[in-house]
Amino acid sequence: MAGSDLRGFLARLAALGELQRVDLEVDPELEIAAITDRHSKSPAGGKALLFCRVKGSSFQVATNLFGSYRRMALALGVEELGELTGRMQQLLRCPEDALPPVPVASAPCQEVVQQVPDLGLFPFLKSWPRDGGRFITLPLVFTRDPASGALNCGMYRVRIFDDSSVGVRWKRGSGGFDHFEKYASAGLKMPVAIAVGADPALALAASLPLPDPFDELSFAGFLRGEPVVMVRCLSSELSVPADAELVIEGYLEPGETRPEGRFGNHTGRYEEGEEVPVLRISCITHRSRMIYQATVVGPPPMEDCYLAKAGERLLVALSQSQCPEIVDITLPVEGIFHGCAIIAIRKTAPGQGAACWSRFGSAAGSKGESCWSWLTRPRGR
Ligand SMILES: Cc1cc2nc3c(=O)[nH]c(=O)nc-3n(C[C@H](O)[C@H](O)[C@H](O)COP(=O)(O)O)c2cc1C
Ligand SMILES: [Mn+2]
């Protein structure tokens, strides 16, 4: 897909009348979130929004880009999300169709290098009145397994602490947490890189617990039909998408944590948040005239619903590969994709539903993981 970075996507949205520019000055504290929330909850998900004048920052902010079925499909280069099931079936038949990332020596995401990290220049959002502060809500968090060298890319919310440190909230069981535990037990400081505003296929891949043998980058490469181009970080051995808008590089010191909450989440309630590791920033790079992509997390319908619905279409294919009698699956928006899946099977024998369910490892459900994890993570992980 040509022009499949964030700017290419914004241009496609604009051409289709799906992008609303907002030229009045808006405040990244509460105001952008309030406007975005109204759009998310208007018919057909309102419009994608580009805030051109943001109080206290020279950068533009884009929200609600994935905030409807149509825009989510456009983001992934399909006519409608249902096509993703067939794409996933194809990948399961031929895993070698996954497209590994390719390295490049210089990249747009490093056009501007901040010698002294200053997060205060960026228009990060505070979404809800009692949130503890500003958060990066669509981060691609890159970490490496210290033993195998494998790169993980996960979407874990990031709390801004001050101009040169942030908190990364990866939950137990996630890829990032896995790596973190390995560094921590070896007493080593851990490199982390956070990229914002890359190809939407990567945002989807980062938000799914992909089962082995698929990694996020090769999977995103498959979805977009061309490899993700990656560049080496300037201050660590990690690499990040070359066309990302913003990259924050840093290191976690072993043992250093800080509370990151409170955070208004998609249940419509505040969660108090957790003690999270503190990332000391070593370098910030960005594209010139960086566009900061954010989402507002809150009660549905919000953008994360459409990411989850895209994931659901992939999940159908994955679960059919384990249980061929499965006809379809829905993760109802009303259940916010956690703890509630409705599964239709082609039933030919009494007790088949229960047998099918136990094949997924229903024990995983009691750990409170998302339906996706229940259905796809290998047992015991
Ligand atoms: C908008 C959004 C926010 C998320 N926030 C978090 C988070 O703060 N912590 C977390 O562990 N997972 C969060 N997730 C879910 C993870 O992205 C998901 O579990 C994913 O599988 C993580 O990648 P991994 O399997 O490589 O760990 C979020 C997902 C979305 C779409
Ligand atoms: Mn992963």
Short mmCIF file of C-alpha atoms and ligand atoms in Angstrom, two decimals:
data_model
loop_
_atom_site.label_atom_id
_atom_site.label_comp_id
_atom_site.label_asym_id
_atom_site.label_seq_id
_atom_site.Cartn_x
_atom_site.Cartn_y
_atom_site.Cartn_z
CA MET A 1 0.00 0.00 0.00
CA ALA A 2 1.68 3.21 -1.14
CA GLY A 3 1.80 6.11 1.30
CA SER A 4 0.79 3.89 4.18
CA ASP A 5 2.35 5.92 6.97
CA LEU A 6 0.25 8.17 9.18
CA ARG A 7 0.45 11.08 6.74
CA GLY A 8 -0.64 8.88 3.85
CA PHE A 9 -3.59 7.73 5.91
CA LEU A 10 -4.52 11.30 6.85
CA ALA A 11 -4.41 12.27 3.17
CA ARG A 12 -6.72 9.37 2.26
CA LEU A 13 -9.14 10.36 5.01
CA ALA A 14 -9.13 13.97 3.83
CA ALA A 15 -9.77 12.95 0.21
CA LEU A 16 -12.79 10.91 1.32
CA GLY A 17 -14.26 13.66 3.46
CA GLU A 18 -13.51 11.70 6.63
CA LEU A 19 -11.18 14.29 8.19
CA GLN A 20 -12.30 17.41 10.01
CA ARG A 21 -9.69 20.12 10.56
CA VAL A 22 -10.10 22.15 13.73
CA ASP A 23 -8.47 25.56 13.34
CA LEU A 24 -9.59 27.16 16.60
CA GLU A 25 -7.06 26.91 19.39
CA VAL A 26 -7.78 23.95 21.67
CA ASP A 27 -6.29 22.80 24.96
CA PRO A 28 -4.65 19.33 25.14
CA GLU A 29 -5.81 19.28 28.76
CA LEU A 30 -9.41 17.99 28.61
CA GLU A 31 -10.62 20.04 25.63
CA ILE A 32 -9.30 17.85 22.79
CA ALA A 33 -10.63 14.79 24.62
CA ALA A 34 -14.05 16.36 25.11
CA ILE A 35 -14.36 17.23 21.41
CA THR A 36 -13.07 13.79 20.38
CA ASP A 37 -15.50 12.07 22.74
CA ARG A 38 -18.44 13.84 21.10
CA HIS A 39 -17.29 12.79 17.64
CA SER A 40 -16.70 9.20 18.74
CA LYS A 41 -20.23 9.00 20.03
CA SER A 42 -21.97 10.69 17.10
CA PRO A 43 -23.52 8.67 14.23
CA ALA A 44 -20.99 6.54 12.29
CA GLY A 45 -18.19 7.64 14.61
CA GLY A 46 -18.19 11.28 13.50
CA LYS A 47 -15.03 12.41 11.73
CA ALA A 48 -11.34 11.91 12.23
CA LEU A 49 -10.02 15.12 13.77
CA LEU A 50 -6.90 17.15 13.07
CA PHE A 51 -6.32 19.88 15.66
CA CYS A 52 -4.13 22.44 13.96
CA ARG A 53 -3.61 24.95 16.78
CA VAL A 54 -2.90 23.39 20.13
CA LYS A 55 -2.38 25.47 23.23
CA GLY A 56 1.19 25.34 24.52
CA SER A 57 2.61 23.35 21.61
CA SER A 58 3.65 23.97 18.03
CA PHE A 59 2.57 20.48 16.96
CA GLN A 60 -0.75 19.28 15.53
CA VAL A 61 -2.83 16.53 17.15
CA ALA A 62 -4.84 13.87 15.29
CA THR A 63 -7.57 11.85 17.05
CA ASN A 64 -10.42 9.49 16.19
CA LEU A 65 -8.62 8.26 13.07
CA PHE A 66 -9.76 4.66 13.69
CA GLY A 67 -13.10 5.76 15.14
CA SER A 68 -15.54 4.01 12.78
CA TYR A 69 -15.81 0.73 10.87
CA ARG A 70 -15.14 2.60 7.64
CA ARG A 71 -12.03 4.40 8.87
CA MET A 72 -10.65 1.26 10.54
CA ALA A 73 -11.06 -0.61 7.25
CA LEU A 74 -9.41 2.27 5.35
CA ALA A 75 -6.55 2.22 7.85
CA LEU A 76 -5.91 -1.43 7.09
CA GLY A 77 -6.42 -1.22 3.34
CA VAL A 78 -9.53 -3.45 3.21
CA GLU A 79 -13.04 -2.72 1.92
CA GLU A 80 -14.54 -3.98 5.16
CA LEU A 81 -13.15 -5.59 8.30
CA GLY A 82 -14.64 -8.99 7.42
CA GLU A 83 -11.90 -9.40 4.80
CA LEU A 84 -9.38 -9.74 7.61
CA THR A 85 -10.64 -13.24 8.42
CA GLY A 86 -9.70 -14.50 4.96
CA ARG A 87 -6.35 -12.72 5.16
CA MET A 88 -5.61 -14.43 8.46
CA GLN A 89 -6.67 -17.81 7.08
CA GLN A 90 -4.22 -17.28 4.25
CA LEU A 91 -1.43 -16.44 6.70
CA LEU A 92 -2.20 -19.51 8.80
CA ARG A 93 -2.00 -21.68 5.67
CA CYS A 94 1.27 -20.06 4.60
CA PRO A 95 3.09 -18.58 7.62
CA GLU A 96 6.00 -17.79 5.31
CA ASP A 97 3.81 -15.06 3.78
CA ALA A 98 4.60 -12.94 6.84
CA LEU A 99 6.92 -10.12 5.76
CA PRO A 100 9.84 -9.49 8.12
CA PRO A 101 10.87 -5.85 8.59
CA VAL A 102 13.72 -4.35 6.59
CA PRO A 103 16.40 -2.03 8.02
CA VAL A 104 17.22 1.39 6.66
CA ALA A 105 20.09 3.71 7.59
CA SER A 106 18.36 7.06 7.85
CA ALA A 107 14.73 7.82 8.42
CA PRO A 108 12.06 10.53 8.62
CA CYS A 109 11.44 9.76 12.30
CA GLN A 110 14.96 11.08 13.00
CA GLU A 111 14.67 14.31 10.99
CA VAL A 112 14.71 16.31 14.22
CA VAL A 113 16.83 15.21 17.17
CA GLN A 114 16.29 16.76 20.59
CA GLN A 115 19.70 17.02 22.18
CA VAL A 116 18.14 17.69 25.57
CA PRO A 117 14.92 15.67 25.93
CA ASP A 118 11.97 17.98 26.53
CA LEU A 119 8.61 16.24 26.59
CA GLY A 120 7.06 19.56 27.60
CA LEU A 121 7.07 20.63 23.93
CA PHE A 122 4.58 17.94 22.91
CA PRO A 123 0.78 18.12 23.07
CA PHE A 124 0.14 14.95 25.09
CA LEU A 125 -3.45 14.71 26.25
CA LYS A 126 -5.07 14.70 29.62
CA SER A 127 -8.45 13.14 28.84
CA TRP A 128 -10.58 13.15 31.99
CA PRO A 129 -10.77 15.60 34.89
CA ARG A 130 -9.49 13.24 37.56
CA ASP A 131 -6.77 11.59 35.44
CA GLY A 132 -3.42 11.72 37.20
CA GLY A 133 -1.81 13.60 34.33
CA ARG A 134 -1.02 13.36 30.64
CA PHE A 135 -0.70 10.01 28.87
CA ILE A 136 0.49 8.73 25.51
CA THR A 137 -2.51 6.66 24.50
CA LEU A 138 -1.42 5.05 21.19
CA PRO A 139 2.22 4.15 21.90
CA LEU A 140 4.13 1.43 20.10
CA VAL A 141 6.44 0.20 22.84
CA PHE A 142 9.52 -1.63 21.54
CA THR A 143 11.59 -3.93 23.74
CA ARG A 144 14.04 -6.73 23.10
CA ASP A 145 14.33 -10.13 24.75
CA PRO A 146 17.81 -9.97 26.34
CA ALA A 147 18.37 -13.67 25.63
CA SER A 148 16.96 -14.24 22.14
CA GLY A 149 17.18 -10.66 20.86
CA ALA A 150 13.58 -10.89 19.60
CA LEU A 151 11.85 -7.53 19.28
CA ASN A 152 8.38 -7.05 20.79
CA CYS A 153 6.00 -4.25 19.94
CA GLY A 154 3.10 -3.74 22.35
CA MET A 155 0.59 -1.02 23.02
CA TYR A 156 0.92 -0.12 26.71
CA ARG A 157 -0.18 3.25 27.97
CA VAL A 158 2.58 5.68 28.88
CA ARG A 159 2.30 8.28 31.64
CA ILE A 160 4.25 11.54 31.30
CA PHE A 161 6.03 12.18 34.62
CA ASP A 162 8.17 15.20 33.69
CA ASP A 163 10.19 16.59 30.78
CA SER A 164 12.58 13.65 30.73
CA SER A 165 10.83 10.65 32.26
CA VAL A 166 7.71 8.58 31.64
CA GLY A 167 6.10 5.45 33.10
CA VAL A 168 5.32 2.37 31.00
CA ARG A 169 2.37 0.32 32.18
CA TRP A 170 2.70 -3.16 30.71
CA LYS A 171 0.58 -5.73 32.40
CA ARG A 172 1.84 -9.03 33.70
CA GLY A 173 1.60 -11.56 30.87
CA SER A 174 2.41 -9.04 28.12
CA GLY A 175 5.48 -9.27 25.90
CA GLY A 176 7.01 -6.11 27.36
CA PHE A 177 6.55 -7.30 30.94
CA ASP A 178 8.14 -10.62 29.98
CA HIS A 179 11.26 -8.83 28.75
CA PHE A 180 11.23 -6.50 31.75
CA GLU A 181 11.30 -9.42 34.17
CA LYS A 182 14.32 -10.87 32.39
CA TYR A 183 16.27 -7.61 32.61
CA ALA A 184 15.16 -7.06 36.22
CA SER A 185 16.25 -10.51 37.37
CA ALA A 186 19.66 -9.93 35.77
CA GLY A 187 19.84 -6.48 37.46
CA LEU A 188 20.34 -4.82 34.07
CA LYS A 189 19.00 -1.51 32.86
CA MET A 190 16.60 -2.05 30.02
CA PRO A 191 16.37 -0.13 26.75
CA VAL A 192 12.84 0.83 25.66
CA ALA A 193 11.74 2.83 22.63
CA ILE A 194 8.29 4.34 22.21
CA ALA A 195 7.11 5.22 18.71
CA VAL A 196 3.91 7.16 18.01
CA GLY A 197 2.11 7.70 14.72
CA ALA A 198 3.26 4.97 12.34
CA ASP A 199 1.38 2.77 9.86
CA PRO A 200 -2.03 1.90 11.33
CA ALA A 201 -1.37 -1.81 10.66
CA LEU A 202 1.29 -1.59 13.36
CA ALA A 203 -1.14 -0.09 15.85
CA LEU A 204 -3.41 -3.08 15.29
CA ALA A 205 -0.54 -5.59 15.53
CA ALA A 206 0.73 -3.93 18.72
CA SER A 207 -2.67 -4.19 20.37
CA LEU A 208 -3.08 -7.94 19.79
CA PRO A 209 -1.46 -10.81 21.68
CA LEU A 210 -0.35 -12.51 18.48
CA PRO A 211 0.24 -16.22 18.88
CA ASP A 212 3.58 -17.78 17.96
CA PRO A 213 5.15 -17.83 15.43
CA PHE A 214 3.92 -14.40 14.40
CA ASP A 215 5.67 -11.25 15.55
CA GLU A 216 4.05 -7.84 15.33
CA LEU A 217 6.32 -6.43 12.64
CA SER A 218 6.13 -9.37 10.24
CA PHE A 219 2.41 -9.54 10.81
CA ALA A 220 1.96 -5.83 10.09
CA GLY A 221 4.14 -6.30 7.00
CA PHE A 222 1.79 -9.04 5.83
CA LEU A 223 -1.31 -6.90 6.50
CA ARG A 224 0.03 -3.88 4.62
CA GLY A 225 1.52 -5.97 1.82
CA GLU A 226 5.01 -4.55 2.18
CA PRO A 227 7.65 -4.89 4.89
CA VAL A 228 7.78 -2.40 7.74
CA VAL A 229 10.91 -0.29 7.36
CA MET A 230 12.90 0.04 10.60
CA VAL A 231 15.73 2.29 11.68
CA ARG A 232 18.18 1.87 14.56
CA CYS A 233 17.58 4.04 17.59
CA LEU A 234 20.20 6.73 18.23
CA SER A 235 20.85 5.81 21.86
CA SER A 236 20.17 2.07 22.05
CA GLU A 237 20.26 -1.19 20.11
CA LEU A 238 16.50 -1.11 19.54
CA SER A 239 14.90 -0.21 16.25
CA VAL A 240 11.69 1.66 15.45
CA PRO A 241 9.48 2.26 12.39
CA ALA A 242 11.30 4.66 10.07
CA ASP A 243 8.16 6.64 9.26
CA ALA A 244 6.93 7.11 12.84
CA GLU A 245 6.08 10.69 13.75
CA LEU A 246 7.72 10.64 17.20
CA VAL A 247 10.24 8.38 18.95
CA ILE A 248 11.11 8.45 22.63
CA GLU A 249 14.19 6.41 23.57
CA GLY A 250 15.31 5.61 27.08
CA TYR A 251 16.33 3.15 29.75
CA LEU A 252 14.59 1.65 32.77
CA GLU A 253 16.78 1.53 35.87
CA PRO A 254 16.32 -1.71 37.78
CA GLY A 255 14.01 -1.28 40.76
CA GLU A 256 12.82 2.26 40.08
CA THR A 257 9.01 2.60 40.04
CA ARG A 258 6.39 5.31 40.42
CA PRO A 259 2.56 5.37 40.49
CA GLU A 260 1.08 6.26 37.08
CA GLY A 261 -2.67 6.65 37.80
CA ARG A 262 -5.34 7.64 38.00
CA PHE A 263 -6.67 6.85 34.52
CA GLY A 264 -10.23 6.98 33.20
CA ASN A 265 -10.56 3.73 31.28
CA HIS A 266 -12.95 2.17 28.80
CA THR A 267 -15.25 0.77 31.47
CA GLY A 268 -16.26 4.36 32.13
CA ARG A 269 -14.59 4.29 35.53
CA TYR A 270 -11.30 5.53 36.83
CA GLU A 271 -8.70 2.99 37.72
CA GLU A 272 -6.18 3.95 40.36
CA GLY A 273 -3.32 2.78 38.16
CA GLU A 274 -0.23 0.87 39.13
CA GLU A 275 3.35 1.24 40.27
CA VAL A 276 5.19 1.25 36.96
CA PRO A 277 8.85 1.27 35.94
CA VAL A 278 10.29 4.71 35.21
CA LEU A 279 11.79 5.30 31.76
CA ARG A 280 14.64 7.84 31.85
CA ILE A 281 14.71 9.38 28.40
CA SER A 282 18.01 9.33 26.57
CA CYS A 283 16.88 10.79 23.25
CA ILE A 284 13.79 12.12 21.49
CA THR A 285 13.53 12.24 17.71
CA HIS A 286 10.68 13.25 15.45
CA ARG A 287 9.65 14.10 11.92
CA SER A 288 9.70 17.74 11.03
CA ARG A 289 6.22 19.20 11.63
CA MET A 290 5.42 16.13 13.69
CA ILE A 291 1.74 15.18 13.92
CA TYR A 292 0.90 13.63 17.27
CA GLN A 293 -1.66 10.80 17.04
CA ALA A 294 -3.72 10.12 20.14
CA THR A 295 -6.85 8.28 21.13
CA VAL A 296 -9.20 8.98 23.97
CA VAL A 297 -9.85 5.97 26.16
CA GLY A 298 -13.33 6.01 27.64
CA PRO A 299 -16.71 4.28 27.59
CA PRO A 300 -17.67 2.87 24.18
CA PRO A 301 -18.00 3.61 21.38
CA MET A 302 -14.41 4.83 21.13
CA GLU A 303 -11.55 4.09 18.76
CA ASP A 304 -10.37 1.08 20.71
CA CYS A 305 -13.70 -0.60 19.85
CA TYR A 306 -12.81 -0.62 16.17
CA LEU A 307 -9.27 -1.85 16.83
CA ALA A 308 -10.84 -4.65 18.87
CA LYS A 309 -13.39 -5.39 16.13
CA ALA A 310 -10.58 -5.68 13.59
CA GLY A 311 -8.82 -8.02 16.04
CA GLU A 312 -12.02 -10.00 16.42
CA ARG A 313 -12.10 -10.72 12.67
CA LEU A 314 -8.55 -12.10 12.89
CA LEU A 315 -9.47 -14.06 15.99
CA VAL A 316 -12.22 -15.90 14.10
CA ALA A 317 -9.63 -17.41 11.77
CA LEU A 318 -7.22 -18.21 14.61
CA SER A 319 -9.83 -19.93 16.69
CA GLN A 320 -11.23 -21.86 13.71
CA SER A 321 -7.76 -23.25 13.21
CA GLN A 322 -8.04 -24.74 16.72
CA CYS A 323 -11.77 -25.57 16.64
CA PRO A 324 -13.04 -26.07 13.07
CA GLU A 325 -16.66 -26.20 14.26
CA ILE A 326 -16.56 -22.48 15.10
CA VAL A 327 -18.77 -20.49 12.75
CA ASP A 328 -18.28 -17.00 14.15
CA ILE A 329 -17.27 -15.06 17.24
CA THR A 330 -18.29 -11.71 18.58
CA LEU A 331 -16.69 -9.75 21.39
CA PRO A 332 -19.58 -7.43 22.22
CA VAL A 333 -18.76 -3.75 22.47
CA GLU A 334 -21.05 -3.73 25.51
CA GLY A 335 -18.59 -6.05 27.26
CA ILE A 336 -15.66 -3.82 26.24
CA PHE A 337 -13.96 -6.92 24.81
CA HIS A 338 -13.03 -8.26 28.23
CA GLY A 339 -14.50 -11.36 29.75
CA CYS A 340 -17.33 -11.79 27.26
CA ALA A 341 -17.22 -13.63 23.95
CA ILE A 342 -20.17 -15.08 22.09
CA ILE A 343 -19.14 -18.06 19.99
CA ALA A 344 -21.33 -19.81 17.42
CA ILE A 345 -20.47 -23.42 16.58
CA ARG A 346 -21.79 -25.93 14.06
CA LYS A 347 -23.05 -28.41 16.64
CA THR A 348 -23.17 -32.09 15.73
CA ALA A 349 -22.97 -33.78 19.14
CA PRO A 350 -24.21 -33.13 22.70
CA GLY A 351 -21.63 -31.39 24.90
CA GLN A 352 -19.67 -30.15 21.90
CA GLY A 353 -19.76 -26.53 23.07
CA ALA A 354 -18.14 -27.35 26.40
CA ALA A 355 -15.56 -29.58 24.72
CA CYS A 356 -14.70 -26.85 22.25
CA TRP A 357 -14.35 -24.29 25.04
CA SER A 358 -12.07 -26.49 27.11
CA ARG A 359 -9.80 -26.87 24.10
CA PHE A 360 -9.13 -23.13 24.34
CA GLY A 361 -7.99 -23.47 27.91
CA SER A 362 -10.79 -21.81 29.85
CA ALA A 363 -8.51 -21.80 32.89
CA ALA A 364 -6.79 -18.75 31.41
CA GLY A 365 -10.07 -16.85 31.75
CA SER A 366 -9.92 -16.88 35.51
CA LYS A 367 -6.77 -14.74 35.34
CA GLY A 368 -8.90 -11.92 33.99
CA GLU A 369 -7.22 -11.76 30.60
CA SER A 370 -9.03 -10.47 27.54
CA CYS A 371 -11.03 -12.89 25.42
CA TRP A 372 -8.41 -12.63 22.77
CA SER A 373 -5.76 -13.84 25.19
CA TRP A 374 -7.98 -16.63 26.40
CA LEU A 375 -8.47 -17.85 22.93
CA THR A 376 -5.04 -17.46 21.49
CA ARG A 377 -2.35 -17.54 24.13
CA PRO A 378 -0.87 -20.97 24.66
CA ARG A 379 -2.00 -22.47 27.95
CA GLY A 380 0.09 -21.78 30.99
CA ARG A 381 1.66 -18.61 29.62
C1 LIG B 1 -5.74 1.81 23.33
C2 LIG B 1 -5.16 0.59 24.01
C3 LIG B 1 -4.55 0.73 25.24
C4 LIG B 1 -3.97 -0.36 25.89
N1 LIG B 1 -3.34 -0.16 27.08
C5 LIG B 1 -2.67 -1.19 27.66
C6 LIG B 1 -1.91 -0.98 28.86
O1 LIG B 1 -1.85 0.13 29.40
N2 LIG B 1 -1.24 -2.03 29.39
C7 LIG B 1 -1.28 -3.27 28.80
O2 LIG B 1 -0.62 -4.19 29.32
N3 LIG B 1 -2.02 -3.51 27.69
C8 LIG B 1 -2.71 -2.49 27.11
N4 LIG B 1 -3.44 -2.71 25.96
C9 LIG B 1 -3.56 -4.08 25.45
C10 LIG B 1 -2.26 -4.54 24.79
O3 LIG B 1 -1.93 -3.69 23.73
C11 LIG B 1 -2.39 -5.98 24.28
O4 LIG B 1 -2.51 -6.83 25.40
C12 LIG B 1 -1.24 -6.44 23.40
O5 LIG B 1 -1.40 -7.80 23.16
C13 LIG B 1 0.10 -6.22 24.01
O6 LIG B 1 1.11 -6.74 23.15
P1 LIG B 1 1.98 -8.00 23.59
O7 LIG B 1 1.10 -9.18 23.41
O8 LIG B 1 3.14 -7.99 22.66
O9 LIG B 1 2.35 -7.79 25.00
C14 LIG B 1 -4.03 -1.64 25.29
C15 LIG B 1 -4.65 -1.78 24.05
C16 LIG B 1 -5.21 -0.68 23.41
C17 LIG B 1 -5.85 -0.87 22.07
MN MN B 2 3.95 -9.49 21.44
#
